[in-house]
Structures are given as structure tokens and as C-alpha cells.
Tab-separated table of C-alpha atoms and ligand atoms in Angstrom:
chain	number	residue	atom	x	y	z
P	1	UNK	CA	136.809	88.448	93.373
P	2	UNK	CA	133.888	89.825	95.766
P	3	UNK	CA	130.670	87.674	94.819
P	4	UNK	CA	128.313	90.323	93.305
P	5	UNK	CA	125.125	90.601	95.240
P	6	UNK	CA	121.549	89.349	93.517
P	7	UNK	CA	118.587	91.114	93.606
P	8	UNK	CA	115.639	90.058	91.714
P	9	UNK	CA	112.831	92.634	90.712
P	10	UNK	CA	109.554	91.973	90.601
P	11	UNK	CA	107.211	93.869	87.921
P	12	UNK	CA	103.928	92.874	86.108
P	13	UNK	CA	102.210	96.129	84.594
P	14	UNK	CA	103.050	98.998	82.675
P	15	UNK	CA	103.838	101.062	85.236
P	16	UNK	CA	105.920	98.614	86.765
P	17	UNK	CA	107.932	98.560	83.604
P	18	UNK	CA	108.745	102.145	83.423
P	19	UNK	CA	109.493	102.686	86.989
P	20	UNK	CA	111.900	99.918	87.425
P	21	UNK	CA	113.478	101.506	83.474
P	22	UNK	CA	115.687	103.672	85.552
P	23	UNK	CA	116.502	101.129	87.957
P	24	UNK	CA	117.762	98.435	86.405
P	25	UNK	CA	120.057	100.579	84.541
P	26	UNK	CA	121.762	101.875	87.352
P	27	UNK	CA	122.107	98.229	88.801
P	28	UNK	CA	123.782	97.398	85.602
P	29	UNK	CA	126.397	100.090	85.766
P	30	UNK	CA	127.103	99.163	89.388
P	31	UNK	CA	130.372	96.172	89.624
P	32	UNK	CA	128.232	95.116	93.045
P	33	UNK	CA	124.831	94.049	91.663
P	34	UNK	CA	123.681	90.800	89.572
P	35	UNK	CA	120.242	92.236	88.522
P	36	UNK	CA	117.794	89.196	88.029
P	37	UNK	CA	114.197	90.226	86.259
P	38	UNK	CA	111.002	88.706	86.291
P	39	UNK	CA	107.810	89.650	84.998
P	40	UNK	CA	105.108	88.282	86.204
P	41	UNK	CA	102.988	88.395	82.920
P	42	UNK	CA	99.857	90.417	84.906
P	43	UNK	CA	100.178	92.761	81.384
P	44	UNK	CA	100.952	90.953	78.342
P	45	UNK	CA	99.771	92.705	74.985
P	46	UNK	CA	101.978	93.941	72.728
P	47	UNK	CA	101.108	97.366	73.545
P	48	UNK	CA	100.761	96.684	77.278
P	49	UNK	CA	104.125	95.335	77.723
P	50	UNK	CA	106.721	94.497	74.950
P	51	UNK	CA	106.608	98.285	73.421
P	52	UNK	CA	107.884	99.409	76.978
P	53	UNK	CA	110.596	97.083	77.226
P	54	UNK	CA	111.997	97.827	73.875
P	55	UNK	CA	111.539	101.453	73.841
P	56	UNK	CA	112.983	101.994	77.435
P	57	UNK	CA	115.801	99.215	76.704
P	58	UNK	CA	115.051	97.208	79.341
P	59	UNK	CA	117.002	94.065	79.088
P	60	UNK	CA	114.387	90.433	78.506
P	61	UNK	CA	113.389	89.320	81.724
P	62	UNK	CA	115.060	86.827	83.364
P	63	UNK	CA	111.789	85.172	84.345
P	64	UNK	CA	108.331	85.251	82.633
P	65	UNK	CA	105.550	83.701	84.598
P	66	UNK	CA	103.359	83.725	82.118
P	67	UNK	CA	100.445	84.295	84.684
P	68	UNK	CA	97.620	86.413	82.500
P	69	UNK	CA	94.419	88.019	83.976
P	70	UNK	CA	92.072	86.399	86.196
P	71	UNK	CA	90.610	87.291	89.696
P	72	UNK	CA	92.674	89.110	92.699
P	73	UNK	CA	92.821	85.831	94.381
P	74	UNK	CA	93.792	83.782	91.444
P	75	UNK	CA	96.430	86.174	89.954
P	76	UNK	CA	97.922	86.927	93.273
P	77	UNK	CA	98.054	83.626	94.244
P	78	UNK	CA	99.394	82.002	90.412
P	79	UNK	CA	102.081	84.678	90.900
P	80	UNK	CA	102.916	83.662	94.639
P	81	UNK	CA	103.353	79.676	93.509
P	82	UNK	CA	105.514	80.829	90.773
P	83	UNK	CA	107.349	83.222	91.900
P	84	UNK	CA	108.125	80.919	95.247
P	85	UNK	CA	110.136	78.611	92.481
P	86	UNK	CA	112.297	81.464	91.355
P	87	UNK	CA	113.185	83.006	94.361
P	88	UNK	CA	113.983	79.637	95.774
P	89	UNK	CA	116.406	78.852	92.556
P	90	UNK	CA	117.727	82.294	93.042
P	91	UNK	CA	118.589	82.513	96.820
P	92	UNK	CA	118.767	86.507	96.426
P	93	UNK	CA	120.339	88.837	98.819
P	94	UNK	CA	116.725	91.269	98.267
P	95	UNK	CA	113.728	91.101	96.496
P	96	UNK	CA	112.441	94.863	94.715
P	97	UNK	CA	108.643	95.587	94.344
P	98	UNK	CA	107.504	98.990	92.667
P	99	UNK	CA	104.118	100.494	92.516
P	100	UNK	CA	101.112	99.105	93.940
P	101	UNK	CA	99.424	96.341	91.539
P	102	UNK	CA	98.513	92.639	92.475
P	103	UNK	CA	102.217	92.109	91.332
P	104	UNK	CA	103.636	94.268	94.017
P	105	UNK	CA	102.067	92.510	96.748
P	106	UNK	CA	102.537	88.511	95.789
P	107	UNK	CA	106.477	89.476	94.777
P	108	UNK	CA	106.617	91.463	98.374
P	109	UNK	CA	104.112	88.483	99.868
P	110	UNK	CA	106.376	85.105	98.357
P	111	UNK	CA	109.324	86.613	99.441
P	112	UNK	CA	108.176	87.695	102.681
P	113	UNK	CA	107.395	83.727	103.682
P	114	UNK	CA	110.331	83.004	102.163
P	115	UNK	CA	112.708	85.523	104.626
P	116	UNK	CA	113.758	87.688	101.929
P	117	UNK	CA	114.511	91.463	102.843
P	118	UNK	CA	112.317	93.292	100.654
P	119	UNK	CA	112.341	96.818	98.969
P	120	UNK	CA	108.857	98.749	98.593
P	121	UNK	CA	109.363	101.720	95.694
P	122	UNK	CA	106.824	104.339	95.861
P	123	UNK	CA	105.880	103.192	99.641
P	124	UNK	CA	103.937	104.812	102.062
P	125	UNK	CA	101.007	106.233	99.478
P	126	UNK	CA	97.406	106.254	100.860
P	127	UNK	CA	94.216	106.934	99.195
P	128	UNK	CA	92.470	106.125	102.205
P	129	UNK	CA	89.643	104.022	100.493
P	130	UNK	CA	90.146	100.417	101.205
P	131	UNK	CA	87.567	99.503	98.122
P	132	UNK	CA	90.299	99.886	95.984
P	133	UNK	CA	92.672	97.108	95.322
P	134	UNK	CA	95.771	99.342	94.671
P	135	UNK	CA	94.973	100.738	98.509
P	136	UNK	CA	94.762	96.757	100.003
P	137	UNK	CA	98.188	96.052	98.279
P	138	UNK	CA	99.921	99.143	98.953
P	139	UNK	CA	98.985	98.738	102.606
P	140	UNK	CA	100.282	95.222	103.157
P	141	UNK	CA	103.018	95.762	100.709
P	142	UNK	CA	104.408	97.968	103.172
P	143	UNK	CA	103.772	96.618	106.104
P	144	UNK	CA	106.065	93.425	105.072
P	145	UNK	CA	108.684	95.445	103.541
P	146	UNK	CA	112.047	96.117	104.918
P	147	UNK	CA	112.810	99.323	102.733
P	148	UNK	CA	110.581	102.007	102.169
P	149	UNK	CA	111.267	104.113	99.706
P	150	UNK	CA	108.721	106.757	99.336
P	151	UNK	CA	108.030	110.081	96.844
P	152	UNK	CA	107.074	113.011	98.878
P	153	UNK	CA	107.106	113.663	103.019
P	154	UNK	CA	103.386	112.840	102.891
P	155	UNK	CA	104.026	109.382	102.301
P	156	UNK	CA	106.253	109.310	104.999
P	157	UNK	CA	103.632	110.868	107.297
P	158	UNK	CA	101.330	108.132	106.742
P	159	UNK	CA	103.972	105.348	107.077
P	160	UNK	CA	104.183	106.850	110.622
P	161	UNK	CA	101.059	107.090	111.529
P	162	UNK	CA	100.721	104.020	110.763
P	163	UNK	CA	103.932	102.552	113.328
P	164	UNK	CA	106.343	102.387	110.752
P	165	UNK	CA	109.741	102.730	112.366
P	166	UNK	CA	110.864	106.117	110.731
P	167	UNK	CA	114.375	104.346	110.018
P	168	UNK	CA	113.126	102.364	107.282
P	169	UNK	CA	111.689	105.059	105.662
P	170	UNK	CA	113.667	106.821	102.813
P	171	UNK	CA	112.563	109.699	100.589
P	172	UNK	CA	114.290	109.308	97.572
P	173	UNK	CA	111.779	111.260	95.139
P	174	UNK	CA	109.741	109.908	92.358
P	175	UNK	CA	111.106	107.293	90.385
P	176	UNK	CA	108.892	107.814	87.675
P	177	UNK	CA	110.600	111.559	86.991
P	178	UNK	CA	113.675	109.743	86.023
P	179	UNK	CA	111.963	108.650	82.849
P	180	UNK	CA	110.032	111.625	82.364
P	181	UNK	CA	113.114	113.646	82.389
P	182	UNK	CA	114.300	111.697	79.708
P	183	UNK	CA	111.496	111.445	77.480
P	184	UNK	CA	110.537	115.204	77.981
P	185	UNK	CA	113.996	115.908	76.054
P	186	UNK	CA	112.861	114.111	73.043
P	187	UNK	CA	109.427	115.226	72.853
P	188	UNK	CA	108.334	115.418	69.396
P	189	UNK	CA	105.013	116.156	67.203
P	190	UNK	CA	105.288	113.393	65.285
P	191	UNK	CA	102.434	111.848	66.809
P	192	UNK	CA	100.273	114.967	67.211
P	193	UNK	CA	101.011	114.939	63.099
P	194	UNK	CA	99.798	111.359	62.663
P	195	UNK	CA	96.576	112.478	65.022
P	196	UNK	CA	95.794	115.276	63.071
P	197	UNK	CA	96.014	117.633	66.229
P	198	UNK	CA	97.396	120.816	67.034
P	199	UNK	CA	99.156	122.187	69.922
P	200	UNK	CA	97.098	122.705	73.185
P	201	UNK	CA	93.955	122.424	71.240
P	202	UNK	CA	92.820	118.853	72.333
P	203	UNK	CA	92.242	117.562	75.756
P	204	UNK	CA	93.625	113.769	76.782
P	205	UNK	CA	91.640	111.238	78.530
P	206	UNK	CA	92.597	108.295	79.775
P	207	UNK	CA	90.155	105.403	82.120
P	208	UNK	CA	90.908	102.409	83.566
P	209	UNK	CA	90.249	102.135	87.468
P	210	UNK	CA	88.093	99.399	88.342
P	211	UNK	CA	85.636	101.451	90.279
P	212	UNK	CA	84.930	103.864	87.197
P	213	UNK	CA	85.388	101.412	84.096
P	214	UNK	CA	83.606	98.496	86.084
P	215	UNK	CA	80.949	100.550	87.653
P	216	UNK	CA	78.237	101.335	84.867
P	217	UNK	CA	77.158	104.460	86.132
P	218	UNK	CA	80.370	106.389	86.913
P	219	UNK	CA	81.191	105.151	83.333
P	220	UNK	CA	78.074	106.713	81.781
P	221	UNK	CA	78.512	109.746	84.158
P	222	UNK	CA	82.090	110.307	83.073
P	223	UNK	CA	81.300	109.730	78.960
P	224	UNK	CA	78.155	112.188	79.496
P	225	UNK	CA	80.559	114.817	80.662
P	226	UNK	CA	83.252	114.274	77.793
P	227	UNK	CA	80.518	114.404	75.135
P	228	UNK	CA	79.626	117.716	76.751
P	229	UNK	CA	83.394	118.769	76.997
P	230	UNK	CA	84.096	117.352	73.448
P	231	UNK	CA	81.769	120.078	71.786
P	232	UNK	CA	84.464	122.729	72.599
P	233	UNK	CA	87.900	120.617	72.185
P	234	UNK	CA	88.354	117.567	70.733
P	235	UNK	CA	89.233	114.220	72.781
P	236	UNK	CA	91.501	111.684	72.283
P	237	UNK	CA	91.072	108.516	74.406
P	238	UNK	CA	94.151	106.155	74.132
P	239	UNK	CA	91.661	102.707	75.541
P	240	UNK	CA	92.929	100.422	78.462
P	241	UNK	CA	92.203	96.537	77.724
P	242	UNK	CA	89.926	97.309	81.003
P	243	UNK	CA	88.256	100.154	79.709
P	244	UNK	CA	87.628	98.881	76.228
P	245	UNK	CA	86.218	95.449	77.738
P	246	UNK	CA	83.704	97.128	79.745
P	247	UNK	CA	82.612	99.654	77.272
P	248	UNK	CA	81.856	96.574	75.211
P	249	UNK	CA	80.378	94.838	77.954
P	250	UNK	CA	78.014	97.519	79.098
P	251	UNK	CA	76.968	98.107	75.103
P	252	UNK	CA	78.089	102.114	75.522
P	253	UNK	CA	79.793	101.711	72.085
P	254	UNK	CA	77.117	103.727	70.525
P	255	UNK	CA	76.958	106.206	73.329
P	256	UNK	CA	80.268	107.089	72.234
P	257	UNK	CA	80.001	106.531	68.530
P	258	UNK	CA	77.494	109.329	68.894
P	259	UNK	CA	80.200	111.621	70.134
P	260	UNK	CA	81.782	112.921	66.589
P	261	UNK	CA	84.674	114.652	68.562
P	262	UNK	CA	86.042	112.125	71.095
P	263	UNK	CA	88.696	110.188	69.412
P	264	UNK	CA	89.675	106.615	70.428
P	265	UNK	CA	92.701	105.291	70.079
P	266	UNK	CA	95.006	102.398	70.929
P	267	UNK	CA	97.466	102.269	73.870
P	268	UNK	CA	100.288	104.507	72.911
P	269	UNK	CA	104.209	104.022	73.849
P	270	UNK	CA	105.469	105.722	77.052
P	271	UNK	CA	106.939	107.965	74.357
P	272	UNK	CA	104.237	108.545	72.475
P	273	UNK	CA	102.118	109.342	75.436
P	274	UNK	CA	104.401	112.100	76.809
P	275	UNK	CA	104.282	113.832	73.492
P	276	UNK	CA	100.821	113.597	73.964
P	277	UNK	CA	100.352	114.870	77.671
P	278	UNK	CA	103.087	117.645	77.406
P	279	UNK	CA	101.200	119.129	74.248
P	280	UNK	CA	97.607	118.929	75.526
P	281	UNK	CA	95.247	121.609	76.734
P	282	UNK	CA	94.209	119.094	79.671
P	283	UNK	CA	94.218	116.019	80.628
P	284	UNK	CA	91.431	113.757	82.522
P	285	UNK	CA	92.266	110.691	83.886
P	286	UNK	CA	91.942	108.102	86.940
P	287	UNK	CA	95.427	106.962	86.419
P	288	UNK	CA	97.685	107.396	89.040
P	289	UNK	CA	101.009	107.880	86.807
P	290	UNK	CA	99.172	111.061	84.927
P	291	UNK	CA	98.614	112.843	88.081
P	292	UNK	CA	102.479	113.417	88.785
P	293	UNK	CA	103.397	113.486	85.008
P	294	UNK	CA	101.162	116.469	84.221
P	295	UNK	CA	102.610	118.121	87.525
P	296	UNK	CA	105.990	117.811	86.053
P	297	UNK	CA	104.858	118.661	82.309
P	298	UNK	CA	102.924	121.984	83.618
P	299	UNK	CA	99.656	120.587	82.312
P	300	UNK	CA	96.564	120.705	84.367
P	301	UNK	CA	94.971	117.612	85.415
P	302	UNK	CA	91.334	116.973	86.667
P	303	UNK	CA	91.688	113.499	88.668
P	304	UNK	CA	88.079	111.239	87.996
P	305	UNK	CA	88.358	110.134	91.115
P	306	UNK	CA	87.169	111.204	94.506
P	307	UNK	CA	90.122	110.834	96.422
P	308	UNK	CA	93.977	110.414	95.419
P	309	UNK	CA	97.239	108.966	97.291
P	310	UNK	CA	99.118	111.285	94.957
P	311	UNK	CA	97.914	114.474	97.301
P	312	UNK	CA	101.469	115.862	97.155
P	313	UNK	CA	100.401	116.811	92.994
P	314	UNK	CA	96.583	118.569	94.061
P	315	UNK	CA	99.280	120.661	97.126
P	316	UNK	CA	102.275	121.581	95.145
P	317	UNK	CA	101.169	120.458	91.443
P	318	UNK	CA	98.575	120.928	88.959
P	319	UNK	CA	95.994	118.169	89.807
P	320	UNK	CA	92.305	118.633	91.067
P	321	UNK	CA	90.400	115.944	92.104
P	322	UNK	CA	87.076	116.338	90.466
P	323	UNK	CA	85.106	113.249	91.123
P	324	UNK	CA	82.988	111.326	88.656
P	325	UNK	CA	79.500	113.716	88.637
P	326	UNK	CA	78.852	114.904	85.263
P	327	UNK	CA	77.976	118.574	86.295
P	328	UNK	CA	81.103	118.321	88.306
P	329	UNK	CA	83.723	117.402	85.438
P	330	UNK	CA	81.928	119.461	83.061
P	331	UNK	CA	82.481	122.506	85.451
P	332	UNK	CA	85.901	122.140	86.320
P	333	UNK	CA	87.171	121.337	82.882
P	334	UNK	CA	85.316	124.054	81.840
P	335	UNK	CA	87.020	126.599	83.625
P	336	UNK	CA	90.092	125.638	82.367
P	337	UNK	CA	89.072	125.602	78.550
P	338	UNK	CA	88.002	129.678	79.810
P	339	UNK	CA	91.110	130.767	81.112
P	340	UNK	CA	94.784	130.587	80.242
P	341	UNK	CA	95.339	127.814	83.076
P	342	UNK	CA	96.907	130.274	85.502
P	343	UNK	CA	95.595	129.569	88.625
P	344	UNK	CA	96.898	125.722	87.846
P	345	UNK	CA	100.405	126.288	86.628
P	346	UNK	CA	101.070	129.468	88.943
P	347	UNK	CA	100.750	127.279	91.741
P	348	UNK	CA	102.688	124.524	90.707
P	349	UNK	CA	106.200	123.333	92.226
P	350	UNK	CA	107.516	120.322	91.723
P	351	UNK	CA	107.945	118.041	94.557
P	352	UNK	CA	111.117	117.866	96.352
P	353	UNK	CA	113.768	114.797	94.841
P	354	UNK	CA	111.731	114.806	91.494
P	355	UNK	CA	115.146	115.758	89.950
P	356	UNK	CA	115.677	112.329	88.276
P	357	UNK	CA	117.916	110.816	90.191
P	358	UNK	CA	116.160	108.945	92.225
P	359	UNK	CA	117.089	105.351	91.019
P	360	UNK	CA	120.497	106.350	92.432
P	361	UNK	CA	119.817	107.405	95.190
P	362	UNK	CA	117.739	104.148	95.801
P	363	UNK	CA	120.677	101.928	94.769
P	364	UNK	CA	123.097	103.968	97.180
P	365	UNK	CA	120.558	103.209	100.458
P	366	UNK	CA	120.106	99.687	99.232
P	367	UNK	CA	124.109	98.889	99.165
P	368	UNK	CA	124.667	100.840	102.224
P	369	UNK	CA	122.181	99.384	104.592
P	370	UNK	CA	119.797	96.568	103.393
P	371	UNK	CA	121.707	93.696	101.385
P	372	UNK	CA	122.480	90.861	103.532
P	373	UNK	CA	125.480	89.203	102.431
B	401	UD1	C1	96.378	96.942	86.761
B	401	UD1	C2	96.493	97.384	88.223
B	401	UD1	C3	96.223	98.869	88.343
B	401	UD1	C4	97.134	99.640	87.404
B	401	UD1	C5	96.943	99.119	85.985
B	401	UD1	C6	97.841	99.837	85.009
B	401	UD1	C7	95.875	95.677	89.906
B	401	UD1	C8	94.870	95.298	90.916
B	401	UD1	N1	95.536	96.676	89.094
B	401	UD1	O1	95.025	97.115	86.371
B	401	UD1	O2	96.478	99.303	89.653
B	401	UD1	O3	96.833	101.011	87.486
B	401	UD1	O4	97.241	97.720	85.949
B	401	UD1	O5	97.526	99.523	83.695
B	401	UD1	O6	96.940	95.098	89.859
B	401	UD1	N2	94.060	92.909	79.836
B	401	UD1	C9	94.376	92.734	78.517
B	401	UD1	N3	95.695	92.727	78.185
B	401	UD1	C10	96.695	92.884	79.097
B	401	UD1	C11	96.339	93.048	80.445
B	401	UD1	C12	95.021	93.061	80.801
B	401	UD1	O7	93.535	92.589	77.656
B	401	UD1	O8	97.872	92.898	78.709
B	401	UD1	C13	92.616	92.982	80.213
B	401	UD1	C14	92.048	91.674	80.635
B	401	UD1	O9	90.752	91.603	80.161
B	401	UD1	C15	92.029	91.792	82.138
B	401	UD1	C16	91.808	93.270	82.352
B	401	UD1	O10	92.462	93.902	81.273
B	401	UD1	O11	91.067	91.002	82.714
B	401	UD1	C17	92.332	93.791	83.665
B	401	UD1	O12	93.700	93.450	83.847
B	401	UD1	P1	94.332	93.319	85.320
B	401	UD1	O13	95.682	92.744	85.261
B	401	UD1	O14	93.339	92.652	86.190
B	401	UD1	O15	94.434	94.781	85.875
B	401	UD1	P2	94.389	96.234	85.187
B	401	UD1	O16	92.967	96.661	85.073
B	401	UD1	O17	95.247	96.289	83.988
């Protein structure tokens, strides 16, 4: 019988989990593949981790390093010593890394040292501002990677520019859509019921990049603006460990007790969540996942960010990014609480490939060119 061919997947966040959802099922229904999982333990609350594996029926992980939060260094570098073990154990024919986290980079990092070919999913994004860690790891990521397999033609464009040779480059669509797809079917209200909301008349915000929940300013600016917003539609705030740490940290819990109409909640299930987003009036976030699910969902988006490596959702979708200025937020989500979102959903196409079938198609290039036997 043909030896089946190994290839271990690295994830660590929630994002990671639901991207590589898809993925792993499609190595399971393949005769070729012996998937091997590890999880690096960067995200390990209940509601953080474990709800995402159950409710997207992704199989244990093989491997659970048990690493935790800490610094960039130390995290990175706990995950590279581990991870080193497994992948020596393992001798796989390829090593998978999704996203853009500290995760993504020590998986692509250990088994770039090691000689491993390695496969970058959702490659080739830029935000352009090397402050933020997610930019650092998607940059190296990608520059150590053998496979890049990227979501829009912009990505590919910047892998370019940047001297990568066009032949490792694959655009395979957005990984994430495959779930979406799935999850959009089943939307249901029974969370809007347990919320006490109705239909389009609340607006969703999520926080949790370092440079607005760690900065104490762009956190004040942005909570000044939703009290403002929150006197004509209520708020519900599902609270990153990040987020809720900081708020804590920089004593704002009474700023926002004093807001009677912004609503904070726990982390909700992937589920959950896109009940949530498809049935809002509009969502504000600085989460990267958001931006392309609310372009797919038809539900406009204002970005707290100043710039964005999902560009392809502001040019085809329904994302703006608004920055983190009070007057600035207050405007913009103002305009859409006015109108009958129009001028964001006439606009809107989604993005070539975001059919979801991209985990395929990735699993097809992978078996055709990049497993060394
Ligand atoms: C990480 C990613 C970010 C991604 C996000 C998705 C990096 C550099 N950042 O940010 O790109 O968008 O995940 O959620 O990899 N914590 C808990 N429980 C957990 C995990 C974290 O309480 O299960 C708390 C801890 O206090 C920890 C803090 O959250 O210190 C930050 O966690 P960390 O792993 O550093 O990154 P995230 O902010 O979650």
C-alpha cells in the first residue's frame, strides 16, 4: 500500500481554529493524507478555544503545547522549542501555518530550521505598518514559506513586489468563507432571543488589537464614540481576554458602566457570532476576520483601525476604515444609522474564489506540487 503522506498543522488562536475547520476535513476525506494537529496552546479558555473545536468538529489535537500567554519573544520562542520536538518525532512531508499570529510564525520558523517545506494560508496580506505584530509575522512567515496561498490578487501583488517568485503564489480564495458558508445556512435567532435584541436594531462591536486595547487613549477615544453611538442603537460588546484585561487595567470599568446601552458580553461561539453579525445594523471592530465576514454577510463594517491588509473588503466589500478619532467613528457610523446602508451594500461584490471551496482547492495544489515524498 502507498505510505500516506504527513502533514502536521500548526494553529494556536481562534482564528487559527476556524480556518484550518475546513481543512482538516478535506485532508481526512483524502486516502493520501495522515493529518497530524497541534495546537500550540497561544488561546486556551474555554471560550477561546475548546467551544471552536467542538462546534466545528475538529478532531483533538494531536499535540498540545500547552504554551499560554507571555511576551512575543517568550511565546514565540516556548512554541519554537516545543514544536522542534514534534516535528522531529514526526518527520512530516509539510508543515501548514494559517493566519498571521505568533503561532504562524514559530510553526513556519521551527520548521523552516528544520528543512521542512512549508505552507503559508492567507499569505501575501500587508497592512503596511510594521508596529503591528500580525504585520512582523506575516512578513517573515512568508518569506520562509514554500507555498503561498493567498485570498485576493492584492495579496499576490504585494508578494511580488516584494521578490516573491510568482510560481509559489496560489490564489485559492478565502479560507475563512468555507465556514461562513456553512454557518450562514444555519443562522438562527436564538441568540438574538437570549440577548433581548431585535433584527438590525443593534450595532456589534468587537476590540482586541494591541495598539487600540493596549493604548489608553485610542481605548478612551473609541468608548467615547460608542457611548455617543449607543444613545441611538444599542451595543453589544462580546469582550476579548485582551480587551477585558486592559479595561480593568486602565480602571475604564466605570466609564463604561456609565453607558446604560452598551452591552457586554462574553466571547460567543463562531456560531453564535455569525447569528450575531448577519443580523446587526453594523458592526465596529479591529478584528481582521469581521472585515471579510461582514463583506460576505452584506453588513457594513467601520474598521477602528487606520489602515487594513484586508483592502480587497474597503474595494469590492462593505468595510471603511474609520480610524480611532472619536468625531471620526461617531460620523461615519452615523451616517449609516441615517440611511438604509445603500451606498455600502450597492457596492459590494464578493471577492473572487470566496465560493467555499477553497480548502480544496488548497489540498489539490499541495498534492500536486509541494509534498516531498
Ligand atoms: C492573538 C493574535 C492576534 C489575533 C488574536 C485573535 C498575536 C501576536 N496576536 O492576539 O493577531 O487577532 O489572537 O484572538 O499572535 N488570554 C486569555 N485567555 C486566552 C488567551 C489569551 O485570558 O485563552 C489573555 C491573556 O491575558 C493574554 C492576552 O489575552 O496575555 C493576550 O493573548 P495573546 O496570545 O498574547 O494574543 P491575543 O491578544 O489574543
Amino acid at each position: 500500500m502507498e505510505k500516506k503522506i504527513k502533514i502536521v498543522t500548526v494553529v494556536g488562536t481562534r482564528p487559527n481554529f476556524i480556518k484550518i475547520a475546513p481543512l482538516i476535513e478535506e485532508m481526512r476525506k483524502s486516502q493520501r493524507i495522515k493529518p497530524i494537529l497541534v495546537h500550540t496552546g497561544q488561546h486556551y479558555d474555554y471560550e477561546m478555544s475548546k467551544i471552536f473545536f467542538d462546534e466545528l468538529k475538529i478532531p483533538e489535537p494531536d499535540y498540545n503545547l500547552g504554551v499560554g500567554s507571555g511576551s512575543h519573544a517568550w511565546q514565540t520562542a516556548k512554541i519554537m522549542e516545543k514544536l522542534e520536538k514534534v516535528l522531529l518525532k514526526e518527520n512530516p512531508n509539510l508543515v501548514i501555518v494559517v493566519g498571521d499570529v505568533n503561532s504562524t510564525l514559530a510553526g513556519a520558523l521551527t520548521a523552516a530550521k528544520l528543512n521542512f517545506p512549508i505552507a503559508h494560508i492567507e499569505a501575501g496580506m500587508r497592512s503596511y505598518d510594521k508596529t503591528m505584530p500580525e504585520e512582523i509575522n506575516r512578513l517573515l512567515t512568508d518569506h520562509i514559506s514554500d507555498a503561498l496561498f493567498v485570498t485576493s490578487h492584492l495579496d499576490t501583488q504585494n508578494l511580488l513586489k516584494e521578490g516573491i517568485d510568482q510560481r509559489e503564489i496560489f490564489l485559492v480564495g478565502n479560507i475563512m468563507t468555507d465556514v461562513l458558508m456553512e454557518q450562514k445556512k444555519k443562522v438562527s435567532n436564538s441568540i438574538l432571543k437570549k440577548l433581548g435584541l431585535q433584527k438590525k436594531k443593534y450595532a456589534l462591536l468587537t476590540l482586541h488589537r494591541a495598539g487600540n486595547v493596549d493604548n489608553k487613549e485610542n481605548l478612551k477615544e473609541i468608548l467615547s464614540a460608542i457611548k455617543k453611538i449607543s444613545e441611538r442603537i444599542p451595543v453589544i460588546f462580546p469582550v476579548h481576554p485582551r480587551a477585558k484585561k486592559m479595561i480593568n487595567f486602565f480602571g475604564f470599568k466605570r466609564l463604561i458602566k456609565e453607558i446604560p446601552n452598551l452591552f457586554l458580553i462574553k466571547p460567543l461561539s463562531y456560531f453564535q457570532m455569525t447569528s450575531l453579525v448577519k443580523n446587526s445594523k453594523l458592526v465596529l471592530t479591529d478584528s481582521g476576520g469581521l472585515q471579510h465576514e461582514t463583506t460576505v454577510l452584506g453588513v457594513p463594517c467601520l474598521t477602528l483601525r487606520n489602515v487594513t491588509e484586508w483592502l480587497i473588503t474597503v474595494k469590492q466589500g462593505t468595510n471603511k476604515v474609520v480610524g480611532t478619532s472619536k468625531e471620526n467613528i461617531i460620523k461615519e457610523a452615523f451616517k449609516i444609522l441615517g440611511s438604509k446602508n445603500r451606498s455600502f451594500l450597492e457596492k459590494r461584490k464578493i471577492p473572487q474564489y470566496w465560493d467555499g471551496k477553497t480548502a480544496k482547492r488548497i489540498i489539490q495544489i499541495l498534492l500536486k506540487y509541494y509534498v516531498r515524498h
